Amino acid sequence: SSLEQMYNISDAITEANQIDLLQMQSLNNAMAAGLIGKDIKAAFAEIHLDEGATPQLSFTTSAYAAEVRLRVLDSSGSVVATLTAENLPAGVHSITWDGKDNLGNTVPEGEYAIEALATDPSGKTFKPELAVAGTVDAVIYRDGIAYLRVDGVEIPLGDVTAIGERGSFSES
């Protein structure tokens, strides 16, 4: 009977954990829906590109940058597009990617990695912090995870680092 009680306790704990997970997912989903129309900022190293989207890729430089280069890589690690900006003071900046490769062809919908590298006036390189900022226009639920869509980019809810009213994270 002790062994049977231990099995019953184990089953009850498993069931309670499943209920807790469902409750947590429900709370996250409710919170995510409440973010529609709000501005968010989220760290990223890769993005999901929707067809026809022109994502705004935000980054923060800790010092003046003579040049910032963002490389967009496909799933095989090949460089698809290279985006550059010049003469940027320290702070938050962004570059809009038109969803096209370096030859001007529209790239397919899917996952793309982003790499950033900045160069100061003396030629020394440093890494800007990658972050996407913008207004949430939709929430997508996939595989039990809530993704926020911002400028055509899907961001996992867990990657969000800041939430604010419209204009909170605009480039100054």
Tab-separated table of N, CA and C in Angstrom:
chain	number	residue	atom	x	y	z
A	1	SER	N	0.828	-1.200	0.000
A	1	SER	CA	0.000	0.000	0.000
A	1	SER	C	0.871	1.262	0.000
A	2	SER	N	2.066	1.194	0.587
A	2	SER	CA	2.978	2.348	0.571
A	2	SER	C	3.435	2.648	-0.849
A	3	LEU	N	3.734	1.614	-1.577
A	3	LEU	CA	4.155	1.796	-2.963
A	3	LEU	C	3.025	2.399	-3.794
A	4	GLU	N	1.808	1.932	-3.574
A	4	GLU	CA	0.657	2.476	-4.294
A	4	GLU	C	0.468	3.956	-3.953
A	5	GLN	N	0.644	4.320	-2.686
A	5	GLN	CA	0.525	5.720	-2.276
A	5	GLN	C	1.602	6.581	-2.955
A	6	MET	N	2.815	6.026	-3.067
A	6	MET	CA	3.886	6.784	-3.721
A	6	MET	C	3.557	6.997	-5.202
A	7	TYR	N	3.002	6.003	-5.875
A	7	TYR	CA	2.589	6.152	-7.268
A	7	TYR	C	1.505	7.214	-7.386
A	8	ASN	N	0.540	7.184	-6.463
A	8	ASN	CA	-0.545	8.168	-6.483
A	8	ASN	C	-0.001	9.579	-6.264
A	9	ILE	N	0.946	9.737	-5.368
A	9	ILE	CA	1.564	11.048	-5.111
A	9	ILE	C	2.320	11.510	-6.362
A	10	SER	N	3.060	10.594	-6.971
A	10	SER	CA	3.802	10.921	-8.196
A	10	SER	C	2.852	11.360	-9.300
A	11	ASP	N	1.754	10.640	-9.494
A	11	ASP	CA	0.766	11.006	-10.512
A	11	ASP	C	0.149	12.366	-10.201
A	12	ALA	N	-0.136	12.637	-8.940
A	12	ALA	CA	-0.726	13.918	-8.548
A	12	ALA	C	0.244	15.071	-8.810
A	13	ILE	N	1.527	14.857	-8.529
A	13	ILE	CA	2.535	15.892	-8.780
A	13	ILE	C	2.660	16.149	-10.280
A	14	THR	N	2.680	15.091	-11.074
A	14	THR	CA	2.754	15.235	-12.533
A	14	THR	C	1.556	16.014	-13.056
A	15	GLU	N	0.374	15.674	-12.575
A	15	GLU	CA	-0.850	16.366	-12.993
A	15	GLU	C	-0.814	17.830	-12.555
A	16	ALA	N	-0.357	18.098	-11.346
A	16	ALA	CA	-0.265	19.482	-10.856
A	16	ALA	C	0.725	20.293	-11.692
A	17	ASN	N	1.850	19.666	-12.072
A	17	ASN	CA	2.832	20.359	-12.922
A	17	ASN	C	2.242	20.689	-14.285
A	18	GLN	N	1.463	19.770	-14.855
A	18	GLN	CA	0.827	20.029	-16.150
A	18	GLN	C	-0.180	21.167	-16.035
A	19	ILE	N	-0.931	21.192	-14.963
A	19	ILE	CA	-1.906	22.265	-14.738
A	19	ILE	C	-1.181	23.592	-14.561
A	20	ASP	N	-0.077	23.594	-13.791
A	20	ASP	CA	0.705	24.820	-13.609
A	20	ASP	C	1.245	25.333	-14.937
A	21	LEU	N	1.731	24.437	-15.789
A	21	LEU	CA	2.255	24.829	-17.096
A	21	LEU	C	1.151	25.447	-17.946
A	22	LEU	N	-0.019	24.828	-17.966
A	22	LEU	CA	-1.145	25.370	-18.723
A	22	LEU	C	-1.564	26.734	-18.197
A	23	GLN	N	-1.575	26.899	-16.870
A	23	GLN	CA	-1.927	28.190	-16.284
A	23	GLN	C	-0.897	29.250	-16.660
A	24	MET	N	0.383	28.882	-16.622
A	24	MET	CA	1.435	29.826	-16.971
A	24	MET	C	1.321	30.227	-18.443
A	25	GLN	N	1.074	29.255	-19.330
A	25	GLN	CA	0.906	29.566	-20.748
A	25	GLN	C	-0.311	30.458	-20.957
A	26	SER	N	-1.384	30.203	-20.233
A	26	SER	CA	-2.585	31.031	-20.350
A	26	SER	C	-2.304	32.470	-19.908
A	27	LEU	N	-1.577	32.626	-18.809
A	27	LEU	CA	-1.215	33.970	-18.341
A	27	LEU	C	-0.317	34.679	-19.350
A	28	ASN	N	0.681	33.970	-19.884
A	28	ASN	CA	1.558	34.563	-20.897
A	28	ASN	C	0.760	34.969	-22.131
A	29	ASN	N	-0.165	34.107	-22.557
A	29	ASN	CA	-0.974	34.419	-23.735
A	29	ASN	C	-1.848	35.643	-23.491
A	30	ALA	N	-2.441	35.727	-22.310
A	30	ALA	CA	-3.265	36.896	-21.974
A	30	ALA	C	-2.413	38.150	-21.921
A	31	MET	N	-1.225	38.060	-21.327
A	31	MET	CA	-0.335	39.212	-21.256
A	31	MET	C	0.114	39.618	-22.657
A	32	ALA	N	0.449	38.645	-23.492
A	32	ALA	CA	0.907	38.936	-24.851
A	32	ALA	C	-0.170	39.681	-25.626
A	33	ALA	N	-1.409	39.249	-25.517
A	33	ALA	CA	-2.502	39.921	-26.230
A	33	ALA	C	-2.642	41.366	-25.771
A	34	GLY	N	-2.358	41.634	-24.511
A	34	GLY	CA	-2.427	42.992	-23.977
A	34	GLY	C	-1.318	43.902	-24.492
A	35	LEU	N	-0.325	43.334	-25.177
A	35	LEU	CA	0.781	44.136	-25.701
A	35	LEU	C	0.513	44.679	-27.106
A	36	ILE	N	-0.583	44.262	-27.728
A	36	ILE	CA	-0.910	44.790	-29.058
A	36	ILE	C	-1.117	46.301	-28.925
A	37	GLY	N	-0.409	47.044	-29.780
A	37	GLY	CA	-0.471	48.507	-29.741
A	37	GLY	C	0.581	49.144	-28.855
A	38	LYS	N	1.285	48.341	-28.076
A	38	LYS	CA	2.352	48.852	-27.201
A	38	LYS	C	3.691	48.760	-27.929
A	39	ASP	N	4.641	49.579	-27.512
A	39	ASP	CA	6.003	49.485	-28.023
A	39	ASP	C	6.787	48.540	-27.138
A	40	ILE	N	7.622	47.728	-27.766
A	40	ILE	CA	8.489	46.817	-27.019
A	40	ILE	C	9.906	46.928	-27.546
A	41	LYS	N	10.828	46.482	-26.724
A	41	LYS	CA	12.222	46.346	-27.127
A	41	LYS	C	12.627	44.938	-26.736
A	42	ALA	N	13.342	44.270	-27.645
A	42	ALA	CA	13.742	42.890	-27.374
A	42	ALA	C	15.126	42.636	-27.957
A	43	ALA	N	15.937	41.912	-27.196
A	43	ALA	CA	17.247	41.493	-27.691
A	43	ALA	C	17.035	40.399	-28.726
A	44	PHE	N	17.917	40.339	-29.714
A	44	PHE	CA	17.780	39.300	-30.727
A	44	PHE	C	19.125	38.968	-31.341
A	45	ALA	N	19.221	37.781	-31.880
A	45	ALA	CA	20.378	37.362	-32.674
A	45	ALA	C	19.886	36.776	-33.989
A	46	GLU	N	18.579	36.497	-34.033
A	46	GLU	CA	17.968	36.052	-35.275
A	46	GLU	C	16.542	36.541	-35.316
A	47	ILE	N	16.004	36.605	-36.519
A	47	ILE	CA	14.635	37.081	-36.697
A	47	ILE	C	13.889	36.122	-37.612
A	48	HIS	N	12.581	36.152	-37.498
A	48	HIS	CA	11.721	35.447	-38.442
A	48	HIS	C	11.177	36.517	-39.377
A	49	LEU	N	11.450	36.389	-40.676
A	49	LEU	CA	11.002	37.355	-41.666
A	49	LEU	C	9.720	36.867	-42.315
A	50	ASP	N	8.675	37.685	-42.252
A	50	ASP	CA	7.428	37.390	-42.952
A	50	ASP	C	7.528	37.900	-44.382
A	51	GLU	N	6.790	37.294	-45.291
A	51	GLU	CA	6.785	37.710	-46.693
A	51	GLU	C	6.352	39.175	-46.800
A	52	GLY	N	7.143	39.960	-47.521
A	52	GLY	CA	6.827	41.366	-47.739
A	52	GLY	C	7.183	42.292	-46.582
A	53	ALA	N	7.760	41.769	-45.513
A	53	ALA	CA	8.085	42.587	-44.339
A	53	ALA	C	9.357	43.399	-44.580
A	54	THR	N	9.442	44.522	-43.890
A	54	THR	CA	10.654	45.350	-43.913
A	54	THR	C	11.025	45.638	-42.458
A	55	PRO	N	11.664	44.675	-41.804
A	55	PRO	CA	11.949	44.819	-40.377
A	55	PRO	C	12.958	45.935	-40.084
A	56	GLN	N	12.712	46.595	-38.970
A	56	GLN	CA	13.629	47.612	-38.473
A	56	GLN	C	14.540	46.928	-37.457
A	57	LEU	N	15.835	46.881	-37.756
A	57	LEU	CA	16.810	46.222	-36.890
A	57	LEU	C	17.488	47.295	-36.045
A	58	SER	N	17.185	47.286	-34.758
A	58	SER	CA	17.725	48.297	-33.859
A	58	SER	C	18.983	47.788	-33.174
A	59	PHE	N	19.862	48.716	-32.864
A	59	PHE	CA	21.109	48.376	-32.185
A	59	PHE	C	21.559	49.573	-31.369
A	60	THR	N	22.383	49.290	-30.368
A	60	THR	CA	22.909	50.345	-29.499
A	60	THR	C	24.422	50.316	-29.559
A	61	THR	N	25.014	51.475	-29.827
A	61	THR	CA	26.471	51.592	-29.822
A	61	THR	C	26.885	52.257	-28.520
A	62	SER	N	27.942	51.744	-27.925
A	62	SER	CA	28.433	52.289	-26.651
A	62	SER	C	29.354	53.480	-26.867
A	63	ALA	N	29.785	53.691	-28.105
A	63	ALA	CA	30.687	54.799	-28.436
A	63	ALA	C	30.388	55.237	-29.863
A	64	TYR	N	30.990	56.349	-30.267
A	64	TYR	CA	30.844	56.830	-31.636
A	64	TYR	C	31.311	55.739	-32.599
A	65	ALA	N	30.554	55.521	-33.664
A	65	ALA	CA	30.910	54.500	-34.649
A	65	ALA	C	31.062	55.153	-36.019
A	66	ALA	N	32.246	55.015	-36.593
A	66	ALA	CA	32.468	55.499	-37.948
A	66	ALA	C	31.638	54.673	-38.923
A	67	GLU	N	31.478	53.374	-38.613
A	67	GLU	CA	30.657	52.497	-39.439
A	67	GLU	C	30.082	51.372	-38.595
A	68	VAL	N	28.836	51.035	-38.879
A	68	VAL	CA	28.197	49.852	-38.291
A	68	VAL	C	27.750	48.987	-39.456
A	69	ARG	N	28.076	47.712	-39.369
A	69	ARG	CA	27.740	46.767	-40.428
A	69	ARG	C	26.905	45.638	-39.813
A	70	LEU	N	25.692	45.468	-40.352
A	70	LEU	CA	24.832	44.354	-39.953
A	70	LEU	C	24.823	43.350	-41.099
A	71	ARG	N	25.128	42.099	-40.770
A	71	ARG	CA	25.099	41.032	-41.767
A	71	ARG	C	23.894	40.147	-41.474
A	72	VAL	N	23.120	39.860	-42.519
A	72	VAL	CA	21.966	38.977	-42.431
A	72	VAL	C	22.379	37.644	-43.045
A	73	LEU	N	22.242	36.571	-42.256
A	73	LEU	CA	22.676	35.250	-42.711
A	73	LEU	C	21.489	34.299	-42.799
A	74	ASP	N	21.507	33.440	-43.814
A	74	ASP	CA	20.449	32.440	-43.942
A	74	ASP	C	20.757	31.236	-43.049
A	75	SER	N	19.914	30.212	-43.127
A	75	SER	CA	20.061	29.045	-42.240
A	75	SER	C	21.349	28.264	-42.485
A	76	SER	N	21.963	28.430	-43.659
A	76	SER	CA	23.222	27.730	-43.928
A	76	SER	C	24.435	28.554	-43.494
A	77	GLY	N	24.196	29.775	-43.002
A	77	GLY	CA	25.287	30.638	-42.550
A	77	GLY	C	25.850	31.530	-43.639
A	78	SER	N	25.254	31.503	-44.814
A	78	SER	CA	25.702	32.362	-45.911
A	78	SER	C	25.158	33.775	-45.730
A	79	VAL	N	25.977	34.765	-46.043
A	79	VAL	CA	25.548	36.160	-45.947
A	79	VAL	C	24.557	36.437	-47.072
A	80	VAL	N	23.369	36.892	-46.679
A	80	VAL	CA	22.304	37.202	-47.621
A	80	VAL	C	22.330	38.698	-47.946
A	81	ALA	N	22.477	39.513	-46.905
A	81	ALA	CA	22.469	40.968	-47.089
A	81	ALA	C	23.424	41.596	-46.093
A	82	THR	N	24.002	42.710	-46.496
A	82	THR	CA	24.858	43.495	-45.620
A	82	THR	C	24.297	44.914	-45.576
A	83	LEU	N	24.011	45.378	-44.377
A	83	LEU	CA	23.449	46.713	-44.173
A	83	LEU	C	24.472	47.554	-43.420
A	84	THR	N	24.641	48.802	-43.824
A	84	THR	CA	25.636	49.649	-43.162
A	84	THR	C	25.049	51.007	-42.805
A	85	ALA	N	25.624	51.594	-41.788
A	85	ALA	CA	25.319	52.975	-41.382
A	85	ALA	C	26.644	53.603	-40.981
A	86	GLU	N	26.769	54.906	-41.183
A	86	GLU	CA	28.033	55.582	-40.904
A	86	GLU	C	27.833	56.779	-39.994
A	87	ASN	N	28.919	57.116	-39.294
A	87	ASN	CA	28.998	58.318	-38.457
A	87	ASN	C	27.852	58.397	-37.446
A	88	LEU	N	27.790	57.410	-36.577
A	88	LEU	CA	26.721	57.334	-35.574
A	88	LEU	C	27.260	57.648	-34.182
A	89	PRO	N	26.636	58.588	-33.475
A	89	PRO	CA	27.050	58.822	-32.088
A	89	PRO	C	26.638	57.645	-31.208
A	90	ALA	N	27.175	57.572	-30.013
A	90	ALA	CA	26.765	56.528	-29.078
A	90	ALA	C	25.264	56.644	-28.852
A	91	GLY	N	24.583	55.500	-28.795
A	91	GLY	CA	23.143	55.518	-28.548
A	91	GLY	C	22.407	54.470	-29.350
A	92	VAL	N	21.082	54.639	-29.399
A	92	VAL	CA	20.196	53.697	-30.066
A	92	VAL	C	19.976	54.147	-31.509
A	93	HIS	N	20.121	53.211	-32.430
A	93	HIS	CA	19.951	53.487	-33.855
A	93	HIS	C	19.217	52.315	-34.487
A	94	SER	N	18.817	52.478	-35.740
A	94	SER	CA	18.186	51.353	-36.433
A	94	SER	C	18.446	51.449	-37.934
A	95	ILE	N	18.388	50.294	-38.556
A	95	ILE	CA	18.513	50.166	-40.008
A	95	ILE	C	17.322	49.327	-40.455
A	96	THR	N	16.642	49.770	-41.490
A	96	THR	CA	15.528	49.006	-42.024
A	96	THR	C	16.036	48.083	-43.125
A	97	TRP	N	15.712	46.802	-43.006
A	97	TRP	CA	16.065	45.826	-44.029
A	97	TRP	C	14.856	45.662	-44.933
A	98	ASP	N	15.059	45.818	-46.215
A	98	ASP	CA	13.962	45.727	-47.174
A	98	ASP	C	13.569	44.291	-47.519
A	99	GLY	N	14.185	43.307	-46.848
A	99	GLY	CA	13.853	41.909	-47.107
A	99	GLY	C	14.460	41.388	-48.397
A	100	LYS	N	15.485	42.108	-48.886
A	100	LYS	CA	16.135	41.698	-50.139
A	100	LYS	C	17.582	41.343	-49.876
A	101	ASP	N	18.130	40.505	-50.772
A	101	ASP	CA	19.538	40.133	-50.654
A	101	ASP	C	20.417	41.228	-51.266
A	102	ASN	N	21.718	40.997	-51.268
A	102	ASN	CA	22.662	41.999	-51.784
A	102	ASN	C	22.501	42.239	-53.287
A	103	LEU	N	21.808	41.338	-53.985
A	103	LEU	CA	21.588	41.509	-55.421
A	103	LEU	C	20.231	42.140	-55.738
A	104	GLY	N	19.464	42.452	-54.683
A	104	GLY	CA	18.159	43.081	-54.882
A	104	GLY	C	17.003	42.117	-55.015
A	105	ASN	N	17.256	40.819	-54.805
A	105	ASN	CA	16.188	39.813	-54.886
A	105	ASN	C	15.498	39.671	-53.534
A	106	THR	N	14.187	39.541	-53.556
A	106	THR	CA	13.439	39.327	-52.327
A	106	THR	C	13.779	37.946	-51.776
A	107	VAL	N	14.122	37.887	-50.491
A	107	VAL	CA	14.470	36.612	-49.869
A	107	VAL	C	13.199	35.919	-49.389
A	108	PRO	N	13.213	34.584	-49.281
A	108	PRO	CA	12.016	33.872	-48.829
A	108	PRO	C	11.739	34.107	-47.347
A	109	GLU	N	10.483	33.931	-46.995
A	109	GLU	CA	10.072	34.000	-45.596
A	109	GLU	C	10.855	32.956	-44.816
A	110	GLY	N	11.252	33.283	-43.584
A	110	GLY	CA	11.960	32.305	-42.766
A	110	GLY	C	12.832	32.942	-41.715
A	111	GLU	N	13.721	32.109	-41.156
A	111	GLU	CA	14.603	32.527	-40.071
A	111	GLU	C	15.924	33.048	-40.635
A	112	TYR	N	16.391	34.167	-40.074
A	112	TYR	CA	17.664	34.766	-40.491
A	112	TYR	C	18.430	35.206	-39.253
A	113	ALA	N	19.719	34.904	-39.231
A	113	ALA	CA	20.593	35.342	-38.139
A	113	ALA	C	21.122	36.732	-38.473
A	114	ILE	N	21.391	37.509	-37.436
A	114	ILE	CA	21.918	38.862	-37.602
A	114	ILE	C	23.227	38.960	-36.827
A	115	GLU	N	24.243	39.501	-37.483
A	115	GLU	CA	25.524	39.770	-36.832
A	115	GLU	C	25.808	41.259	-36.959
A	116	ALA	N	26.362	41.861	-35.912
A	116	ALA	CA	26.662	43.296	-35.937
A	116	ALA	C	28.115	43.530	-35.556
A	117	LEU	N	28.733	44.479	-36.241
A	117	LEU	CA	30.091	44.873	-35.924
A	117	LEU	C	30.228	46.364	-36.224
A	118	ALA	N	30.816	47.092	-35.294
A	118	ALA	CA	31.032	48.530	-35.459
A	118	ALA	C	32.521	48.817	-35.465
A	119	THR	N	32.878	49.909	-36.112
A	119	THR	CA	34.270	50.350	-36.175
A	119	THR	C	34.339	51.790	-35.695
A	120	ASP	N	35.260	52.080	-34.770
A	120	ASP	CA	35.423	53.466	-34.306
A	120	ASP	C	36.340	54.212	-35.285
A	121	PRO	N	36.513	55.517	-35.113
A	121	PRO	CA	37.318	56.297	-36.055
A	121	PRO	C	38.773	55.827	-36.191
A	122	SER	N	39.314	55.166	-35.166
A	122	SER	CA	40.698	54.688	-35.247
A	122	SER	C	40.813	53.319	-35.924
A	123	GLY	N	39.674	52.721	-36.277
A	123	GLY	CA	39.673	51.415	-36.924
A	123	GLY	C	39.463	50.252	-35.980
A	124	LYS	N	39.347	50.529	-34.688
A	124	LYS	CA	39.111	49.480	-33.703
A	124	LYS	C	37.642	49.031	-33.779
A	125	THR	N	37.421	47.713	-33.711
A	125	THR	CA	36.063	47.195	-33.817
A	125	THR	C	35.466	46.896	-32.443
A	126	PHE	N	34.162	47.001	-32.374
A	126	PHE	CA	33.408	46.632	-31.169
A	126	PHE	C	32.030	46.162	-31.603
A	127	LYS	N	31.359	45.433	-30.690
A	127	LYS	CA	30.052	44.852	-31.018
A	127	LYS	C	28.922	45.704	-30.446
A	128	PRO	N	28.041	46.196	-31.317
A	128	PRO	CA	26.835	46.869	-30.820
A	128	PRO	C	25.868	45.841	-30.221
A	129	GLU	N	25.033	46.304	-29.321
A	129	GLU	CA	23.980	45.448	-28.766
A	129	GLU	C	22.835	45.416	-29.770
A	130	LEU	N	22.407	44.221	-30.148
A	130	LEU	CA	21.293	44.076	-31.085
A	130	LEU	C	19.975	44.056	-30.319
A	131	ALA	N	19.045	44.853	-30.783
A	131	ALA	CA	17.709	44.876	-30.193
A	131	ALA	C	16.734	45.343	-31.258
A	132	VAL	N	15.551	44.811	-31.239
A	132	VAL	CA	14.501	45.275	-32.127
A	132	VAL	C	13.524	46.077	-31.268
A	133	ALA	N	13.050	47.180	-31.809
A	133	ALA	CA	12.097	48.017	-31.091
A	133	ALA	C	10.986	48.416	-32.045
A	134	GLY	N	9.783	48.474	-31.533
A	134	GLY	CA	8.666	48.888	-32.374
A	134	GLY	C	7.342	48.535	-31.721
A	135	THR	N	6.290	48.782	-32.467
A	135	THR	CA	4.935	48.581	-31.972
A	135	THR	C	4.449	47.177	-32.321
A	136	VAL	N	3.898	46.502	-31.339
A	136	VAL	CA	3.343	45.156	-31.535
A	136	VAL	C	2.044	45.288	-32.318
A	137	ASP	N	1.975	44.607	-33.478
A	137	ASP	CA	0.744	44.676	-34.263
A	137	ASP	C	-0.039	43.367	-34.254
A	138	ALA	N	0.580	42.288	-33.739
A	138	ALA	CA	-0.122	41.007	-33.667
A	138	ALA	C	0.603	40.080	-32.708
A	139	VAL	N	-0.117	39.073	-32.257
A	139	VAL	CA	0.454	38.006	-31.443
A	139	VAL	C	0.195	36.701	-32.179
A	140	ILE	N	1.263	35.918	-32.356
A	140	ILE	CA	1.161	34.638	-33.037
A	140	ILE	C	1.493	33.550	-32.018
A	141	TYR	N	0.669	32.508	-31.968
A	141	TYR	CA	0.906	31.397	-31.064
A	141	TYR	C	1.370	30.206	-31.896
A	142	ARG	N	2.566	29.715	-31.597
A	142	ARG	CA	3.117	28.585	-32.328
A	142	ARG	C	3.818	27.670	-31.342
A	143	ASP	N	3.461	26.391	-31.357
A	143	ASP	CA	4.079	25.381	-30.499
A	143	ASP	C	4.022	25.771	-29.022
A	144	GLY	N	2.920	26.378	-28.607
A	144	GLY	CA	2.746	26.751	-27.209
A	144	GLY	C	3.509	27.993	-26.787
A	145	ILE	N	4.111	28.709	-27.746
A	145	ILE	CA	4.885	29.914	-27.431
A	145	ILE	C	4.219	31.105	-28.095
A	146	ALA	N	4.152	32.216	-27.362
A	146	ALA	CA	3.600	33.452	-27.912
A	146	ALA	C	4.718	34.252	-28.562
A	147	TYR	N	4.499	34.658	-29.820
A	147	TYR	CA	5.436	35.507	-30.548
A	147	TYR	C	4.753	36.841	-30.813
A	148	LEU	N	5.460	37.929	-30.588
A	148	LEU	CA	4.947	39.256	-30.873
A	148	LEU	C	5.448	39.667	-32.250
A	149	ARG	N	4.547	40.153	-33.118
A	149	ARG	CA	4.979	40.615	-34.435
A	149	ARG	C	5.172	42.121	-34.402
A	150	VAL	N	6.398	42.551	-34.727
A	150	VAL	CA	6.773	43.964	-34.768
A	150	VAL	C	7.435	44.214	-36.114
A	151	ASP	N	6.841	45.063	-36.930
A	151	ASP	CA	7.384	45.383	-38.250
A	151	ASP	C	7.713	44.126	-39.050
A	152	GLY	N	6.846	43.114	-38.974
A	152	GLY	CA	7.041	41.890	-39.736
A	152	GLY	C	7.993	40.897	-39.105
A	153	VAL	N	8.559	41.232	-37.945
A	153	VAL	CA	9.487	40.347	-37.255
A	153	VAL	C	8.756	39.693	-36.092
A	154	GLU	N	8.878	38.367	-35.972
A	154	GLU	CA	8.276	37.654	-34.850
A	154	GLU	C	9.296	37.518	-33.732
A	155	ILE	N	8.908	37.978	-32.542
A	155	ILE	CA	9.799	38.002	-31.388
A	155	ILE	C	9.193	37.134	-30.293
A	156	PRO	N	9.940	36.139	-29.784
A	156	PRO	CA	9.406	35.351	-28.665
A	156	PRO	C	9.152	36.259	-27.465
A	157	LEU	N	8.037	36.058	-26.801
A	157	LEU	CA	7.680	36.889	-25.649
A	157	LEU	C	8.806	36.917	-24.621
A	158	GLY	N	9.513	35.813	-24.462
A	158	GLY	CA	10.594	35.739	-23.477
A	158	GLY	C	11.797	36.599	-23.807
A	159	ASP	N	11.913	37.087	-25.057
A	159	ASP	CA	13.042	37.933	-25.443
A	159	ASP	C	12.788	39.417	-25.189
A	160	VAL	N	11.577	39.782	-24.785
A	160	VAL	CA	11.234	41.186	-24.564
A	160	VAL	C	11.987	41.707	-23.343
A	161	THR	N	12.666	42.856	-23.512
A	161	THR	CA	13.432	43.456	-22.417
A	161	THR	C	12.798	44.728	-21.882
A	162	ALA	N	11.862	45.338	-22.641
A	162	ALA	CA	11.206	46.566	-22.178
A	162	ALA	C	9.866	46.721	-22.894
A	163	ILE	N	8.895	47.318	-22.195
A	163	ILE	CA	7.562	47.567	-22.731
A	163	ILE	C	7.202	49.008	-22.396
A	164	GLY	N	6.604	49.715	-23.355
A	164	GLY	CA	6.209	51.097	-23.101
A	164	GLY	C	5.094	51.536	-24.030
A	165	GLU	N	4.670	52.779	-23.843
A	165	GLU	CA	3.665	53.372	-24.724
A	165	GLU	C	4.304	53.668	-26.070
A	166	ARG	N	3.484	53.956	-27.084
A	166	ARG	CA	4.011	54.267	-28.423
A	166	ARG	C	5.023	55.394	-28.344
A	167	GLY	N	6.140	55.191	-29.057
A	167	GLY	CA	7.193	56.214	-29.088
A	167	GLY	C	8.232	56.080	-27.991
A	168	SER	N	8.064	55.138	-27.096
A	168	SER	CA	8.979	54.973	-25.961
A	168	SER	C	10.416	54.667	-26.373
A	169	PHE	N	10.592	53.951	-27.480
A	169	PHE	CA	11.920	53.497	-27.869
A	169	PHE	C	12.341	54.061	-29.220
A	170	SER	N	11.738	55.176	-29.608
A	170	SER	CA	12.088	55.803	-30.878
A	170	SER	C	13.495	56.353	-30.809
A	171	GLU	N	14.128	56.375	-31.982
A	171	GLU	CA	15.466	56.933	-32.105
A	171	GLU	C	15.397	58.419	-31.766
A	172	SER	N	16.290	58.873	-30.881
A	172	SER	CA	16.247	60.281	-30.487
A	172	SER	C	17.030	61.127	-31.462
